[in-house]
Short mmCIF file of C-alpha atoms in Angstrom, two decimals:
data_model
loop_
_atom_site.label_atom_id
_atom_site.label_comp_id
_atom_site.label_asym_id
_atom_site.label_seq_id
_atom_site.Cartn_x
_atom_site.Cartn_y
_atom_site.Cartn_z
CA MET M 1 78.01 33.42 168.82
CA GLY M 2 79.45 31.98 172.00
CA ASN M 3 78.71 28.45 173.09
CA SER M 4 75.65 28.20 170.85
CA VAL M 5 78.05 27.21 168.07
CA ARG M 6 78.14 23.45 167.54
CA VAL M 7 79.92 22.06 164.50
CA ARG M 8 80.64 18.52 163.46
CA ILE M 9 83.00 16.61 161.27
CA ALA M 10 81.48 13.34 160.16
CA PRO M 11 83.94 11.25 158.13
CA SER M 12 83.19 7.83 156.75
CA PRO M 13 85.53 5.26 158.36
CA THR M 14 87.69 4.54 155.34
CA GLY M 15 91.12 4.82 156.98
CA ASN M 16 93.30 7.91 156.86
CA LEU M 17 91.57 11.15 155.99
CA HIS M 18 91.69 12.49 152.46
CA VAL M 19 93.29 15.94 152.49
CA GLY M 20 89.99 17.45 151.38
CA ASN M 21 88.21 16.01 154.40
CA ALA M 22 91.17 17.02 156.57
CA ARG M 23 90.84 20.62 155.36
CA THR M 24 87.10 20.52 156.16
CA ALA M 25 87.87 19.09 159.61
CA LEU M 26 90.39 21.88 160.18
CA TYR M 27 88.02 24.68 159.19
CA ASN M 28 85.32 23.29 161.48
CA TYR M 29 87.87 23.08 164.28
CA LEU M 30 89.10 26.66 163.76
CA PHE M 31 85.54 27.98 163.68
CA ALA M 32 84.60 26.11 166.86
CA ARG M 33 87.71 27.19 168.75
CA GLN M 34 87.42 30.83 167.68
CA THR M 35 83.77 31.09 168.72
CA GLY M 36 84.12 29.12 171.93
CA GLY M 37 81.83 26.51 170.43
CA THR M 38 81.77 22.71 170.52
CA TYR M 39 83.65 20.51 168.04
CA ILE M 40 81.98 17.13 167.50
CA LEU M 41 83.33 14.00 165.82
CA ARG M 42 80.69 11.68 164.38
CA ILE M 43 81.42 8.49 162.45
CA ASP M 44 79.14 8.09 159.42
CA ASP M 45 79.35 4.33 158.93
CA THR M 46 76.00 3.35 157.47
CA ASP M 47 77.80 1.77 154.51
CA ALA M 48 78.72 -1.49 156.23
CA LYS M 49 80.82 -2.74 153.31
CA ARG M 50 83.21 0.20 153.69
CA SER M 51 83.33 0.36 157.48
CA SER M 52 85.58 -1.38 159.98
CA ASP M 53 87.01 -0.61 163.41
CA GLU M 54 90.48 -0.57 161.85
CA ASP M 55 89.38 2.11 159.41
CA ILE M 56 87.94 4.17 162.26
CA GLU M 57 91.34 4.01 163.95
CA GLY M 58 92.85 5.40 160.75
CA VAL M 59 90.48 8.36 160.93
CA LEU M 60 91.27 8.99 164.60
CA TYR M 61 95.01 8.78 163.89
CA SER M 62 94.69 11.53 161.29
CA PHE M 63 92.84 13.82 163.69
CA ARG M 64 95.30 13.24 166.50
CA TRP M 65 98.34 13.63 164.27
CA MET M 66 97.03 17.01 163.09
CA GLY M 67 96.36 18.07 166.68
CA LEU M 68 92.59 18.42 166.20
CA ASP M 69 91.09 17.40 169.52
CA TRP M 70 87.32 17.09 169.67
CA ASP M 71 85.10 18.07 172.57
CA GLU M 72 82.27 15.63 172.04
CA GLY M 73 81.61 12.57 169.95
CA TYR M 74 83.18 9.22 169.20
CA GLU M 75 85.29 8.08 172.20
CA ALA M 76 84.83 11.50 173.87
CA GLY M 77 81.17 10.91 174.75
CA GLY M 78 78.45 13.51 175.19
CA ASP M 79 74.70 13.79 175.70
CA CYS M 80 73.80 13.39 172.00
CA GLY M 81 75.24 9.94 171.43
CA PRO M 82 75.79 7.41 170.24
CA TYR M 83 78.17 9.08 167.79
CA ARG M 84 78.45 6.21 165.35
CA GLN M 85 75.60 6.04 162.87
CA SER M 86 75.44 2.26 162.83
CA GLU M 87 74.46 2.48 166.53
CA ARG M 88 71.61 4.95 165.84
CA LEU M 89 69.40 2.79 163.61
CA SER M 90 66.39 2.79 165.93
CA LEU M 91 66.37 6.59 165.87
CA TYR M 92 66.35 6.63 162.07
CA GLN M 93 63.61 4.00 161.94
CA ALA M 94 61.35 6.13 164.11
CA HIS M 95 61.71 9.05 161.72
CA VAL M 96 61.14 6.79 158.70
CA GLU M 97 57.85 5.68 160.19
CA GLU M 98 56.92 9.30 160.78
CA LEU M 99 57.57 10.23 157.14
CA LEU M 100 55.67 7.19 155.86
CA ALA M 101 52.73 8.01 158.11
CA ASN M 102 52.45 11.64 157.05
CA GLY M 103 52.87 10.94 153.34
CA HIS M 104 56.38 12.40 152.95
CA ALA M 105 57.90 9.00 152.06
CA TYR M 106 56.83 5.84 150.25
CA ARG M 107 58.03 2.32 149.54
CA CYS M 108 59.54 1.55 146.15
CA TRP M 109 59.76 -2.01 144.80
CA CYS M 110 61.42 -1.17 141.48
CA THR M 111 64.33 -3.48 140.85
CA PRO M 112 67.86 -2.27 139.99
CA ALA M 113 67.38 -3.66 136.48
CA GLU M 114 64.15 -1.71 135.97
CA LEU M 115 65.78 1.49 137.22
CA ASP M 116 68.77 0.91 134.95
CA VAL M 117 66.47 0.79 131.93
CA LEU M 118 64.90 4.11 132.98
CA ARG M 119 68.34 5.71 133.47
CA LYS M 120 69.54 4.59 130.05
CA ARG M 121 66.36 5.92 128.45
CA ALA M 122 66.91 9.31 130.11
CA GLN M 123 70.50 9.30 128.94
CA GLN M 124 69.45 8.55 125.35
CA GLU M 125 66.90 11.36 125.52
CA ARG M 126 69.57 13.66 126.98
CA ARG M 127 67.60 14.56 130.05
CA PRO M 128 68.45 14.15 133.73
CA PHE M 129 67.06 11.00 135.31
CA ARG M 130 64.37 11.43 137.90
CA TYR M 131 62.46 8.55 139.36
CA PRO M 132 58.97 8.69 137.79
CA GLN M 133 57.21 7.82 141.07
CA THR M 134 56.04 4.49 139.66
CA CYS M 135 55.49 2.93 143.07
CA LEU M 136 53.90 6.05 144.55
CA LEU M 137 51.26 5.90 141.82
CA LEU M 138 50.40 2.22 142.34
CA ALA M 139 46.78 1.41 143.06
CA ALA M 140 46.11 0.61 146.70
CA ALA M 141 45.41 -3.05 145.93
CA GLU M 142 48.67 -3.44 144.00
CA ARG M 143 50.62 -1.74 146.76
CA ALA M 144 49.08 -4.03 149.37
CA ALA M 145 49.87 -7.09 147.24
CA ARG M 146 53.53 -6.10 146.97
CA GLU M 147 53.73 -5.52 150.70
CA ARG M 148 52.31 -8.98 151.34
CA SER M 149 54.71 -10.57 148.86
CA GLY M 150 57.75 -9.68 150.94
CA ALA M 151 59.55 -8.37 147.87
CA PRO M 152 62.56 -6.18 148.71
CA TYR M 153 61.98 -2.45 148.63
CA VAL M 154 63.64 0.85 149.36
CA ILE M 155 62.01 3.88 150.92
CA ARG M 156 61.99 7.12 148.96
CA PHE M 157 61.41 10.65 150.17
CA LEU M 158 58.61 12.45 148.35
CA SER M 159 60.40 15.59 147.22
CA PRO M 160 58.43 18.77 146.61
CA ARG M 161 57.55 19.42 142.97
CA GLU M 162 56.71 23.12 143.17
CA GLY M 163 58.54 26.25 144.28
CA THR M 164 62.21 26.52 145.11
CA VAL M 165 64.62 25.27 147.77
CA ASP M 166 66.65 28.20 149.07
CA PHE M 167 69.31 28.80 151.67
CA LEU M 168 71.94 31.40 152.50
CA ASP M 169 75.42 29.97 152.15
CA LEU M 170 77.93 31.72 154.44
CA VAL M 171 80.59 31.38 151.74
CA ARG M 172 78.63 31.51 148.48
CA GLY M 173 75.64 33.71 149.26
CA ASN M 174 72.06 32.93 148.26
CA MET M 175 71.61 29.46 146.78
CA ARG M 176 68.47 28.28 145.00
CA VAL M 177 67.23 25.35 142.94
CA ASP M 178 63.82 24.67 141.48
CA ALA M 179 62.09 21.98 143.49
CA ALA M 180 61.12 20.29 140.21
CA GLU M 181 64.80 19.42 139.70
CA LEU M 182 64.93 17.27 142.83
CA ASP M 183 64.52 13.52 142.65
CA ASP M 184 62.64 11.32 145.08
CA LEU M 185 65.85 10.13 146.66
CA VAL M 186 66.23 6.83 148.46
CA ILE M 187 66.40 7.43 152.22
CA VAL M 188 66.47 3.78 153.32
CA ARG M 189 68.19 1.05 151.31
CA ALA M 190 66.78 -2.41 150.73
CA ASP M 191 68.98 -3.75 153.55
CA GLY M 192 67.30 -1.35 155.98
CA MET M 193 70.27 1.00 156.32
CA PRO M 194 69.60 4.74 156.02
CA THR M 195 71.36 6.74 153.34
CA TYR M 196 73.70 9.65 153.99
CA ASN M 197 71.21 12.38 153.09
CA PHE M 198 68.63 11.02 155.50
CA ALA M 199 70.77 10.03 158.47
CA SER M 200 72.78 13.27 158.41
CA VAL M 201 69.65 15.43 158.62
CA ILE M 202 68.47 13.57 161.71
CA ASP M 203 71.88 13.52 163.35
CA ASP M 204 72.54 17.20 162.72
CA SER M 205 69.21 18.08 164.31
CA GLN M 206 69.46 15.71 167.25
CA MET M 207 73.07 16.81 167.94
CA ARG M 208 71.99 20.47 167.77
CA ILE M 209 74.48 21.33 165.02
CA SER M 210 74.42 25.08 164.46
CA HIS M 211 76.69 25.24 161.39
CA VAL M 212 77.25 22.62 158.70
CA ILE M 213 80.64 23.44 157.16
CA ARG M 214 81.55 21.05 154.33
CA GLY M 215 82.87 20.88 150.79
CA ALA M 216 81.15 22.38 147.77
CA ASP M 217 80.62 18.84 146.43
CA HIS M 218 77.77 18.67 149.00
CA LEU M 219 75.87 21.66 147.60
CA TYR M 220 73.32 19.50 145.83
CA ASN M 221 72.99 17.32 148.92
CA THR M 222 72.05 20.40 150.92
CA HIS M 223 69.21 21.20 148.53
CA ARG M 224 68.02 17.60 148.92
CA GLN M 225 68.35 17.57 152.71
CA ILE M 226 66.46 20.79 153.40
CA PRO M 227 63.05 19.39 152.34
CA ILE M 228 63.65 16.34 154.55
CA ALA M 229 64.41 18.62 157.50
CA PHE M 230 61.24 20.61 156.86
CA ALA M 231 59.18 17.43 156.56
CA LEU M 232 60.45 16.33 159.96
CA GLY M 233 59.82 19.75 161.50
CA PHE M 234 63.50 20.47 162.12
CA ASP M 235 65.14 23.89 162.26
CA LEU M 236 67.90 24.34 159.68
CA PRO M 237 71.53 24.89 160.61
CA ALA M 238 73.59 27.57 158.89
CA TYR M 239 75.48 26.22 155.87
CA ALA M 240 78.93 27.00 154.51
CA HIS M 241 80.31 25.15 151.49
CA LEU M 242 84.07 25.20 151.07
CA PRO M 243 85.93 25.40 147.75
CA LEU M 244 87.08 22.12 146.25
CA LEU M 245 90.75 21.16 146.00
CA THR M 246 92.25 20.77 142.54
CA ASN M 247 95.55 19.95 140.90
CA PRO M 248 97.52 22.84 139.37
CA ASP M 249 95.91 21.97 135.99
CA ARG M 250 92.48 22.45 137.66
CA THR M 251 91.60 18.75 137.50
CA LYS M 252 90.08 17.08 140.54
CA LEU M 253 92.56 16.17 143.22
CA GLY M 254 92.76 12.38 143.30
CA LYS M 255 95.08 9.50 144.07
CA ARG M 256 96.78 9.80 140.69
CA SER M 257 97.94 13.23 141.83
CA GLY M 258 100.24 11.65 144.42
CA ALA M 259 99.71 11.51 148.17
CA VAL M 260 96.21 12.64 149.08
CA LEU M 261 95.83 11.01 152.50
CA VAL M 262 96.97 12.61 155.73
CA GLY M 263 98.75 9.40 156.74
CA ASP M 264 100.79 9.48 153.53
CA TYR M 265 102.19 12.89 154.41
CA ALA M 266 103.05 11.67 157.90
CA LYS M 267 104.96 8.72 156.40
CA GLN M 268 106.77 11.06 154.01
CA GLY M 269 108.14 13.04 156.91
CA TYR M 270 105.99 16.14 156.77
CA LEU M 271 105.38 17.81 160.11
CA PRO M 272 101.76 18.07 161.26
CA GLU M 273 102.26 21.79 161.89
CA ALA M 274 103.23 22.29 158.23
CA VAL M 275 100.35 20.20 156.90
CA VAL M 276 97.81 22.07 159.05
CA ASN M 277 99.27 25.43 157.98
CA PHE M 278 99.20 24.34 154.33
CA LEU M 279 95.61 23.06 154.46
CA ALA M 280 94.41 26.24 156.15
CA LEU M 281 95.62 28.30 153.19
CA LEU M 282 93.79 26.09 150.68
CA GLY M 283 90.69 28.18 150.25
CA TRP M 284 91.15 30.77 152.99
CA ASN M 285 93.39 33.81 153.20
CA PRO M 286 94.13 36.01 156.20
CA GLY M 287 93.84 39.27 154.28
CA ASP M 288 97.54 40.06 154.53
CA THR M 289 100.86 38.55 153.42
CA GLN M 290 101.39 36.23 156.39
CA GLU M 291 101.86 32.61 155.31
CA VAL M 292 103.27 30.85 158.36
CA PHE M 293 100.72 30.24 161.14
CA SER M 294 100.71 28.18 164.27
CA LEU M 295 97.44 26.43 165.07
CA GLU M 296 96.76 29.05 167.74
CA GLU M 297 97.37 31.86 165.25
CA LEU M 298 95.01 30.20 162.78
CA VAL M 299 92.29 30.05 165.43
CA ALA M 300 92.71 33.78 166.05
CA ALA M 301 92.79 34.75 162.37
CA PHE M 302 90.25 32.41 160.77
CA SER M 303 86.86 33.56 159.54
CA LEU M 304 84.32 32.06 157.15
CA GLU M 305 84.02 35.50 155.53
CA ARG M 306 87.54 35.11 154.13
CA VAL M 307 86.95 31.64 152.67
CA ASN M 308 87.11 31.81 148.87
CA ARG M 309 84.40 30.65 146.51
CA ALA M 310 86.87 29.61 143.79
CA ASN M 311 88.45 26.16 143.90
CA ALA M 312 91.77 25.95 145.71
CA VAL M 313 94.88 24.73 143.88
CA PHE M 314 96.88 22.09 145.74
CA GLU M 315 100.50 23.08 145.13
CA LEU M 316 102.84 20.55 146.69
CA GLN M 317 105.84 22.88 146.45
CA LYS M 318 104.13 25.20 148.93
CA LEU M 319 103.88 22.34 151.41
CA VAL M 320 107.54 21.42 150.81
CA TRP M 321 108.54 25.02 151.52
CA LEU M 322 106.39 25.27 154.65
CA ASN M 323 107.76 21.98 155.93
CA GLY M 324 111.29 23.29 155.59
CA VAL M 325 110.33 26.43 157.48
CA TYR M 326 108.91 24.39 160.35
CA ILE M 327 111.85 21.97 160.45
CA ARG M 328 114.27 24.88 160.78
CA SER M 329 112.13 26.38 163.55
CA LEU M 330 112.33 23.30 165.78
CA THR M 331 114.80 22.95 168.60
CA VAL M 332 117.45 20.35 167.85
CA PRO M 333 116.22 18.00 170.61
CA ASP M 334 112.65 18.22 169.21
CA LEU M 335 113.81 17.59 165.64
CA THR M 336 115.91 14.69 166.90
CA GLU M 337 113.00 12.95 168.60
CA ARG M 338 110.80 13.40 165.53
CA SER M 339 113.55 11.95 163.32
CA VAL M 340 114.25 8.88 165.45
CA PRO M 341 111.35 6.74 164.08
CA PHE M 342 112.47 7.37 160.49
CA LEU M 343 116.11 6.61 161.28
CA ALA M 344 115.21 3.47 163.22
CA GLU M 345 112.85 2.17 160.53
CA ALA M 346 115.60 2.62 157.92
CA GLY M 347 118.07 0.72 160.11
CA VAL M 348 120.39 3.71 160.49
CA ILE M 349 120.13 3.59 164.28
CA ALA M 350 118.77 1.34 166.99
CA ALA M 351 116.40 3.74 168.69
CA GLU M 352 116.80 2.28 172.16
CA ASN M 353 120.62 2.30 172.15
CA VAL M 354 121.59 5.39 170.15
CA ASP M 355 123.77 8.04 171.75
CA ARG M 356 121.26 10.91 171.92
CA THR M 357 123.96 13.58 172.32
CA TYR M 358 125.82 12.38 169.23
CA LEU M 359 122.54 12.07 167.31
CA GLN M 360 121.53 15.61 168.23
CA ASP M 361 124.92 16.95 167.15
CA ALA M 362 124.57 15.20 163.78
CA ILE M 363 120.99 16.35 163.21
CA GLY M 364 121.92 19.87 164.21
CA LEU M 365 124.31 19.95 161.24
CA GLU M 366 121.67 18.71 158.80
CA GLN M 367 118.73 20.80 160.04
CA GLU M 368 119.18 23.53 157.42
CA ARG M 369 119.18 21.01 154.57
CA LEU M 370 116.30 18.75 155.57
CA LYS M 371 113.11 19.16 153.55
CA ASN M 372 111.27 16.41 155.43
CA LEU M 373 111.96 13.84 158.13
CA ALA M 374 111.98 10.97 155.64
CA GLU M 375 115.21 12.40 154.22
CA ALA M 376 116.96 12.00 157.57
CA PRO M 377 118.23 8.43 156.95
CA SER M 378 119.87 9.28 153.63
CA VAL M 379 121.61 12.43 154.89
CA LEU M 380 122.59 11.12 158.32
CA ASP M 381 123.57 7.54 157.54
CA PHE M 382 127.31 8.31 157.25
CA PHE M 383 127.41 9.48 160.87
CA PHE M 384 126.48 5.97 162.01
CA ALA M 385 128.08 3.73 159.37
CA ASP M 386 130.87 1.36 160.37
CA ASP M 387 132.69 2.35 157.20
CA VAL M 388 131.83 4.59 154.26
CA THR M 389 133.89 2.92 151.46
CA PRO M 390 134.18 5.84 149.02
CA GLU M 391 134.99 5.25 145.37
CA PRO M 392 138.76 5.73 144.89
CA LYS M 393 138.25 8.05 141.92
CA LEU M 394 136.31 10.46 144.13
CA LEU M 395 139.35 10.70 146.41
CA VAL M 396 141.42 12.25 143.63
CA ALA M 397 141.54 16.01 144.01
CA LYS M 398 140.47 18.21 141.13
CA LYS M 399 143.38 18.87 138.69
CA GLN M 400 145.65 16.56 140.72
CA THR M 401 146.99 13.09 140.03
CA PRO M 402 145.98 10.05 142.09
CA ALA M 403 149.51 9.86 143.47
CA ASP M 404 149.51 13.51 144.54
CA SER M 405 146.09 13.09 146.12
CA LEU M 406 147.28 10.00 148.01
CA SER M 407 150.28 11.91 149.33
CA ALA M 408 148.07 14.83 150.37
CA LEU M 409 145.64 12.58 152.26
CA GLN M 410 148.57 10.92 154.04
CA ARG M 411 149.78 14.35 155.17
CA VAL M 412 146.26 15.24 156.31
CA HIS M 413 146.11 12.10 158.43
CA GLU M 414 149.53 12.76 159.94
CA GLN M 415 148.79 16.38 160.86
CA LEU M 416 145.28 15.79 162.21
CA ALA M 417 146.59 12.99 164.41
CA LEU M 418 148.92 15.51 166.06
CA LEU M 419 146.17 17.96 167.05
CA ALA M 420 145.89 18.50 170.78
CA SER M 421 142.33 19.78 170.54
CA TRP M 422 139.62 18.37 168.23
CA ASP M 423 137.69 21.57 167.64
CA HIS M 424 136.63 23.65 164.64
CA GLU M 425 139.40 26.26 164.85
CA PRO M 426 142.46 23.98 165.11
CA ILE M 427 141.06 21.62 162.46
CA GLU M 428 140.47 24.48 160.04
CA ALA M 429 143.87 26.03 160.73
CA CYS M 430 145.56 22.66 160.16
CA LEU M 431 143.84 21.92 156.85
CA ARG M 432 144.15 25.41 155.42
CA GLY M 433 147.83 25.41 156.36
CA LEU M 434 148.31 22.09 154.57
CA ALA M 435 146.56 23.39 151.44
CA ALA M 436 148.92 26.38 151.39
CA GLU M 437 151.91 24.12 151.98
CA LEU M 438 150.88 21.92 149.04
CA GLY M 439 150.20 24.92 146.84
CA TRP M 440 146.58 23.78 146.39
CA LYS M 441 143.36 25.71 146.63
CA ALA M 442 141.51 24.93 149.83
CA GLY M 443 138.62 23.36 147.94
CA GLN M 444 140.96 20.97 146.13
CA LEU M 445 142.04 19.51 149.44
CA PHE M 446 138.74 19.66 151.27
CA MET M 447 136.74 17.59 148.75
CA PRO M 448 138.79 14.37 148.97
CA ILE M 449 138.80 14.73 152.76
CA ARG M 450 135.01 15.11 152.74
CA VAL M 451 134.60 12.03 150.56
CA ALA M 452 137.04 10.04 152.69
CA ILE M 453 135.21 10.62 155.95
CA THR M 454 131.60 10.69 154.74
CA GLY M 455 131.50 8.78 151.46
CA LYS M 456 129.57 11.73 150.00
CA THR M 457 130.39 14.80 147.94
CA ALA M 458 127.64 16.89 149.56
CA THR M 459 127.52 17.17 153.35
CA PRO M 460 127.25 19.81 156.04
CA PRO M 461 130.30 22.10 156.47
CA LEU M 462 133.47 20.00 156.61
CA PHE M 463 135.00 21.19 159.88
CA GLU M 464 131.74 20.94 161.83
CA THR M 465 131.21 17.46 160.38
CA MET M 466 134.67 16.38 161.51
CA VAL M 467 134.05 17.73 165.02
CA VAL M 468 130.81 15.74 165.33
CA LEU M 469 132.35 12.56 163.90
CA GLY M 470 135.18 12.88 166.40
CA SER M 471 138.90 12.32 165.98
CA GLU M 472 138.85 8.51 166.21
CA ARG M 473 136.12 8.01 163.61
CA THR M 474 137.60 10.66 161.31
CA LEU M 475 141.15 9.29 161.43
CA THR M 476 139.96 5.69 161.01
CA ARG M 477 138.00 6.63 157.88
CA LEU M 478 140.88 8.65 156.49
CA ALA M 479 143.20 5.68 156.96
CA ALA M 480 140.75 3.37 155.18
CA ALA M 481 140.41 5.84 152.29
CA ILE M 482 144.20 6.10 151.98
CA ASP M 483 144.49 2.31 151.81
CA ALA M 484 141.71 2.15 149.17
CA LEU M 485 143.33 4.81 146.98
CA ALA M 486 146.77 3.21 147.33
CA ALA M 487 145.33 -0.17 146.31
CA ASP M 488 143.58 1.40 143.33
CA ILE M 489 146.82 3.07 142.19
CA ALA M 490 148.71 -0.20 142.54
CA GLU M 491 146.31 -2.08 140.26
#
């Protein structure tokens, strides 16, 4: 295929990408990179009510966060620009005039109210609605009168009424519809803006797109676009329609299903590597049991031949698992830097002043337990708190009285304060020796110590936690816990 491959991703500028569009963007990217082709980003913003520069920035953020760099297109430039549809209106207008002149398009003055009546009638008669070509069949004098009146109109494409519209789908095989099923679709709205099905045909041709890879929800659009391309004398690209994403119950994946925007997953602390890996497996399989792929490995392994026809089930637990795999694969300094924004936003640290060495030591202890970066504040907060104020009842050892637990914690404080070296081995030897001296099981003693110095019952391993906290912080917290338990007993 070589450099003749040119693919595009053409999102509407509606903010962060929906995961379905993100998956489509990824597959186009993988195909382009594997074939040495060109990856193009076009902004389809002909719907002015839904388009803004801020929303375009949301789209670009999603691409950049996922690591999908584009070779040509919006902001990158190229010889097929502009790459924003709202800046290509003169090009569309020229093609509209061509279709009107050669009889492949016509003006339609039917009002929305008149069309609504026709749709309701079709619904009552249980038949699909197709525009009855009312304005195409007007007498020449009537048509001329309407043109002179200045009444608003749309422009419709005159769809073929005989034969079939066929194409070979690289995922689904031979696709065919009877031409009689196609409607005379609107190609230019009353406000003069082209519709998606018209503008995309022109852009794909002018930008020399070799492969249109998009979701299966565009299948019908493809059948509608092919006659337009033929009417304009364009060569057709190859088409590949990807399986749709569904919930586990096979319903359409939507906002009620939870996070469906790429930006939402970023905010929830998922790593871009995990999201990309997860999306790649939604509708494609490598043909073996491998599940964890870097972006480079996906480029090497991907093929349209292994894209499934059946809808792909969006299973969040798979993403959670993959995210954990990637978190554990990071170096501690890398994980630390990725965690800093979450910790700073939660007020756990001041990003500009935090002791990076101490932060790395703390994160290193929590790396095995983190499912996502958004959990970092809740699991790391005790490392940075001025005090942890545990509940006195949690300081009472299992099967021991409050008074015995108070005495044990006092002994712990005394013995730890005497240690010459604040390392794992002497700390462990000290505490296990104390447990034996008290006649307690090790776990009976370790839990109230854990609560005293962290305020939590579940933390990383106790001795490693104490080493990271340091002797001063550990002894200060133990002393505060002893005072709290003594006060509680005295009440």
